Amino acid sequence: MLKLSELKGEAALDVLADIIEPAADIMADKEIAELYRAGNAPKAISKAIKDHKRAIITILAVLDGEDPETYEPPIMMLPIKLLEILNDPGVQQVFSSQGQNEEKESSGSATGSTTEKEA
């Protein structure tokens, strides 16, 4: 299985083009993102499997170099493959960065004085 964080150049673009839509469907599911950020990967995976079957099959097929229309992974491989994807540093960055877009109150000024003293 290809690791997203290891793909570069044109190969990365090809894979991205094939998985961006199904990945966006899954990542837009706020409950899955919350479960994952809370450290509950098994529940996040279970929810993704139940609610986003076609998207998961497409992503797994692309990463395995298979045709999504005919791809039929064995049941015992699904959780392993999904955990591999979720544990990929590139995927973790995407899920963790989603939470950074929320508005939060500032704890103080983000700027300080940058003026120089005259000599």
PDB file of C-alpha atoms in Angstrom:
ATOM      1  CA  MET A   1       0.000   0.000   0.000  1.00  0.00           C
ATOM      2  CA  LEU A   2       1.294   3.437  -0.946  1.00  0.00           C
ATOM      3  CA  LYS A   3       1.853   5.873   1.930  1.00  0.00           C
ATOM      4  CA  LEU A   4       0.525   9.331   1.207  1.00  0.00           C
ATOM      5  CA  SER A   5       3.401  10.982   3.060  1.00  0.00           C
ATOM      6  CA  GLU A   6       5.943   9.234   0.816  1.00  0.00           C
ATOM      7  CA  LEU A   7       4.424  10.169  -2.543  1.00  0.00           C
ATOM      8  CA  LYS A   8       6.180  12.887  -4.532  1.00  0.00           C
ATOM      9  CA  GLY A   9       6.003  14.596  -7.891  1.00  0.00           C
ATOM     10  CA  GLU A  10       3.673  13.366 -10.610  1.00  0.00           C
ATOM     11  CA  ALA A  11       2.840  10.150  -8.747  1.00  0.00           C
ATOM     12  CA  ALA A  12       1.607  12.251  -5.818  1.00  0.00           C
ATOM     13  CA  LEU A  13      -0.515  14.363  -8.142  1.00  0.00           C
ATOM     14  CA  ASP A  14      -2.057  11.299  -9.788  1.00  0.00           C
ATOM     15  CA  VAL A  15      -2.979   9.738  -6.446  1.00  0.00           C
ATOM     16  CA  LEU A  16      -4.259  13.050  -5.107  1.00  0.00           C
ATOM     17  CA  ALA A  17      -6.469  13.518  -8.160  1.00  0.00           C
ATOM     18  CA  ASP A  18      -7.953  10.048  -7.633  1.00  0.00           C
ATOM     19  CA  ILE A  19      -8.576  10.282  -3.888  1.00  0.00           C
ATOM     20  CA  ILE A  20      -9.318  13.957  -3.243  1.00  0.00           C
ATOM     21  CA  GLU A  21     -13.080  13.681  -3.678  1.00  0.00           C
ATOM     22  CA  PRO A  22     -13.619  10.546  -1.571  1.00  0.00           C
ATOM     23  CA  ALA A  23     -11.176  11.809   1.072  1.00  0.00           C
ATOM     24  CA  ALA A  24     -13.001  15.139   1.239  1.00  0.00           C
ATOM     25  CA  ASP A  25     -16.289  13.291   1.811  1.00  0.00           C
ATOM     26  CA  ILE A  26     -14.811  11.490   4.811  1.00  0.00           C
ATOM     27  CA  MET A  27     -12.915  14.477   6.219  1.00  0.00           C
ATOM     28  CA  ALA A  28     -16.031  16.640   6.001  1.00  0.00           C
ATOM     29  CA  ASP A  29     -17.717  14.300   8.477  1.00  0.00           C
ATOM     30  CA  LYS A  30     -17.256  16.256  11.705  1.00  0.00           C
ATOM     31  CA  GLU A  31     -18.031  13.269  13.917  1.00  0.00           C
ATOM     32  CA  ILE A  32     -15.233  11.214  12.349  1.00  0.00           C
ATOM     33  CA  ALA A  33     -12.762  14.093  12.720  1.00  0.00           C
ATOM     34  CA  GLU A  34     -13.750  14.613  16.362  1.00  0.00           C
ATOM     35  CA  LEU A  35     -13.416  10.913  17.173  1.00  0.00           C
ATOM     36  CA  TYR A  36     -10.007  10.778  15.517  1.00  0.00           C
ATOM     37  CA  ARG A  37      -8.700  13.932  17.241  1.00  0.00           C
ATOM     38  CA  ALA A  38      -9.943  12.567  20.565  1.00  0.00           C
ATOM     39  CA  GLY A  39      -7.722   9.520  20.037  1.00  0.00           C
ATOM     40  CA  ASN A  40     -10.552   7.130  19.262  1.00  0.00           C
ATOM     41  CA  ALA A  41      -9.343   5.784  15.925  1.00  0.00           C
ATOM     42  CA  PRO A  42     -11.360   2.519  16.149  1.00  0.00           C
ATOM     43  CA  LYS A  43     -14.654   4.428  16.468  1.00  0.00           C
ATOM     44  CA  ALA A  44     -13.594   6.863  13.735  1.00  0.00           C
ATOM     45  CA  ILE A  45     -12.834   3.926  11.441  1.00  0.00           C
ATOM     46  CA  SER A  46     -16.117   2.212  12.293  1.00  0.00           C
ATOM     47  CA  LYS A  47     -18.081   5.389  11.524  1.00  0.00           C
ATOM     48  CA  ALA A  48     -16.179   5.888   8.272  1.00  0.00           C
ATOM     49  CA  ILE A  49     -16.861   2.298   7.212  1.00  0.00           C
ATOM     50  CA  LYS A  50     -20.575   2.581   7.964  1.00  0.00           C
ATOM     51  CA  ASP A  51     -21.143   5.996   6.439  1.00  0.00           C
ATOM     52  CA  HIS A  52     -18.580   6.243   3.627  1.00  0.00           C
ATOM     53  CA  LYS A  53     -18.201   2.776   2.097  1.00  0.00           C
ATOM     54  CA  ARG A  54     -17.652   3.818  -1.532  1.00  0.00           C
ATOM     55  CA  ALA A  55     -15.164   6.526  -0.550  1.00  0.00           C
ATOM     56  CA  ILE A  56     -13.130   4.083   1.525  1.00  0.00           C
ATOM     57  CA  ILE A  57     -13.107   1.440  -1.201  1.00  0.00           C
ATOM     58  CA  THR A  58     -11.952   4.046  -3.732  1.00  0.00           C
ATOM     59  CA  ILE A  59      -9.117   5.310  -1.527  1.00  0.00           C
ATOM     60  CA  LEU A  60      -7.927   1.808  -0.614  1.00  0.00           C
ATOM     61  CA  ALA A  61      -8.054   0.680  -4.238  1.00  0.00           C
ATOM     62  CA  VAL A  62      -6.030   3.670  -5.448  1.00  0.00           C
ATOM     63  CA  LEU A  63      -3.414   3.198  -2.721  1.00  0.00           C
ATOM     64  CA  ASP A  64      -3.208  -0.511  -3.571  1.00  0.00           C
ATOM     65  CA  GLY A  65      -2.945   0.204  -7.308  1.00  0.00           C
ATOM     66  CA  GLU A  66      -6.283  -1.497  -8.031  1.00  0.00           C
ATOM     67  CA  ASP A  67      -9.457  -0.540  -9.895  1.00  0.00           C
ATOM     68  CA  PRO A  68     -12.001   0.905  -7.427  1.00  0.00           C
ATOM     69  CA  GLU A  69     -14.876  -0.666  -9.400  1.00  0.00           C
ATOM     70  CA  THR A  70     -13.592  -4.219  -8.877  1.00  0.00           C
ATOM     71  CA  TYR A  71     -11.609  -3.845  -5.642  1.00  0.00           C
ATOM     72  CA  GLU A  72     -12.741  -6.240  -2.918  1.00  0.00           C
ATOM     73  CA  PRO A  73     -10.347  -6.265   0.047  1.00  0.00           C
ATOM     74  CA  PRO A  74     -10.683  -9.104   2.564  1.00  0.00           C
ATOM     75  CA  ILE A  75     -12.597  -8.134   5.709  1.00  0.00           C
ATOM     76  CA  MET A  76      -9.622  -8.671   8.018  1.00  0.00           C
ATOM     77  CA  MET A  77      -7.443  -6.346   5.968  1.00  0.00           C
ATOM     78  CA  LEU A  78      -9.820  -3.373   6.138  1.00  0.00           C
ATOM     79  CA  PRO A  79      -9.054  -2.244   9.701  1.00  0.00           C
ATOM     80  CA  ILE A  80      -5.313  -2.723   9.154  1.00  0.00           C
ATOM     81  CA  LYS A  81      -5.331  -0.727   5.926  1.00  0.00           C
ATOM     82  CA  LEU A  82      -7.471   2.031   7.435  1.00  0.00           C
ATOM     83  CA  LEU A  83      -5.212   2.307  10.491  1.00  0.00           C
ATOM     84  CA  GLU A  84      -2.195   2.541   8.180  1.00  0.00           C
ATOM     85  CA  ILE A  85      -3.847   5.453   6.407  1.00  0.00           C
ATOM     86  CA  LEU A  86      -4.898   7.207   9.624  1.00  0.00           C
ATOM     87  CA  ASN A  87      -1.434   6.760  11.131  1.00  0.00           C
ATOM     88  CA  ASP A  88       0.225   8.299   8.076  1.00  0.00           C
ATOM     89  CA  PRO A  89       1.808  11.627   9.117  1.00  0.00           C
ATOM     90  CA  GLY A  90       0.303  13.393   6.109  1.00  0.00           C
ATOM     91  CA  VAL A  91      -3.209  12.323   7.032  1.00  0.00           C
ATOM     92  CA  GLN A  92      -2.680  13.199  10.693  1.00  0.00           C
ATOM     93  CA  GLN A  93      -1.638  16.682   9.662  1.00  0.00           C
ATOM     94  CA  VAL A  94      -4.839  17.143   7.660  1.00  0.00           C
ATOM     95  CA  PHE A  95      -7.081  16.018  10.529  1.00  0.00           C
ATOM     96  CA  SER A  96      -5.249  18.083  13.138  1.00  0.00           C
ATOM     97  CA  SER A  97      -5.185  21.204  10.955  1.00  0.00           C
ATOM     98  CA  GLN A  98      -8.985  21.127  10.592  1.00  0.00           C
ATOM     99  CA  GLY A  99      -9.353  21.973  14.258  1.00  0.00           C
ATOM    100  CA  GLN A 100      -7.060  24.972  13.915  1.00  0.00           C
ATOM    101  CA  ASN A 101      -9.563  26.779  11.704  1.00  0.00           C
ATOM    102  CA  GLU A 102     -11.996  27.295  14.560  1.00  0.00           C
ATOM    103  CA  GLU A 103     -12.164  30.702  16.215  1.00  0.00           C
ATOM    104  CA  LYS A 104     -10.657  30.825  19.673  1.00  0.00           C
ATOM    105  CA  GLU A 105     -10.200  33.672  22.081  1.00  0.00           C
ATOM    106  CA  SER A 106      -6.738  35.120  22.242  1.00  0.00           C
ATOM    107  CA  SER A 107      -4.850  34.820  25.508  1.00  0.00           C
ATOM    108  CA  GLY A 108      -2.903  37.976  24.806  1.00  0.00           C
ATOM    109  CA  SER A 109      -1.360  40.175  22.201  1.00  0.00           C
ATOM    110  CA  ALA A 110       0.316  38.351  19.343  1.00  0.00           C
ATOM    111  CA  THR A 111       2.446  41.382  18.530  1.00  0.00           C
ATOM    112  CA  GLY A 112       5.090  43.212  20.452  1.00  0.00           C
ATOM    113  CA  SER A 113       6.988  46.407  19.933  1.00  0.00           C
ATOM    114  CA  THR A 114       9.434  46.152  17.064  1.00  0.00           C
ATOM    115  CA  THR A 115      10.647  49.714  16.987  1.00  0.00           C
ATOM    116  CA  GLU A 116      14.341  50.375  17.348  1.00  0.00           C
ATOM    117  CA  LYS A 117      15.756  52.861  19.779  1.00  0.00           C
ATOM    118  CA  GLU A 118      17.560  55.725  18.119  1.00  0.00           C
ATOM    119  CA  ALA A 119      21.265  55.951  18.819  1.00  0.00           C
TER     120      ALA A 119
END
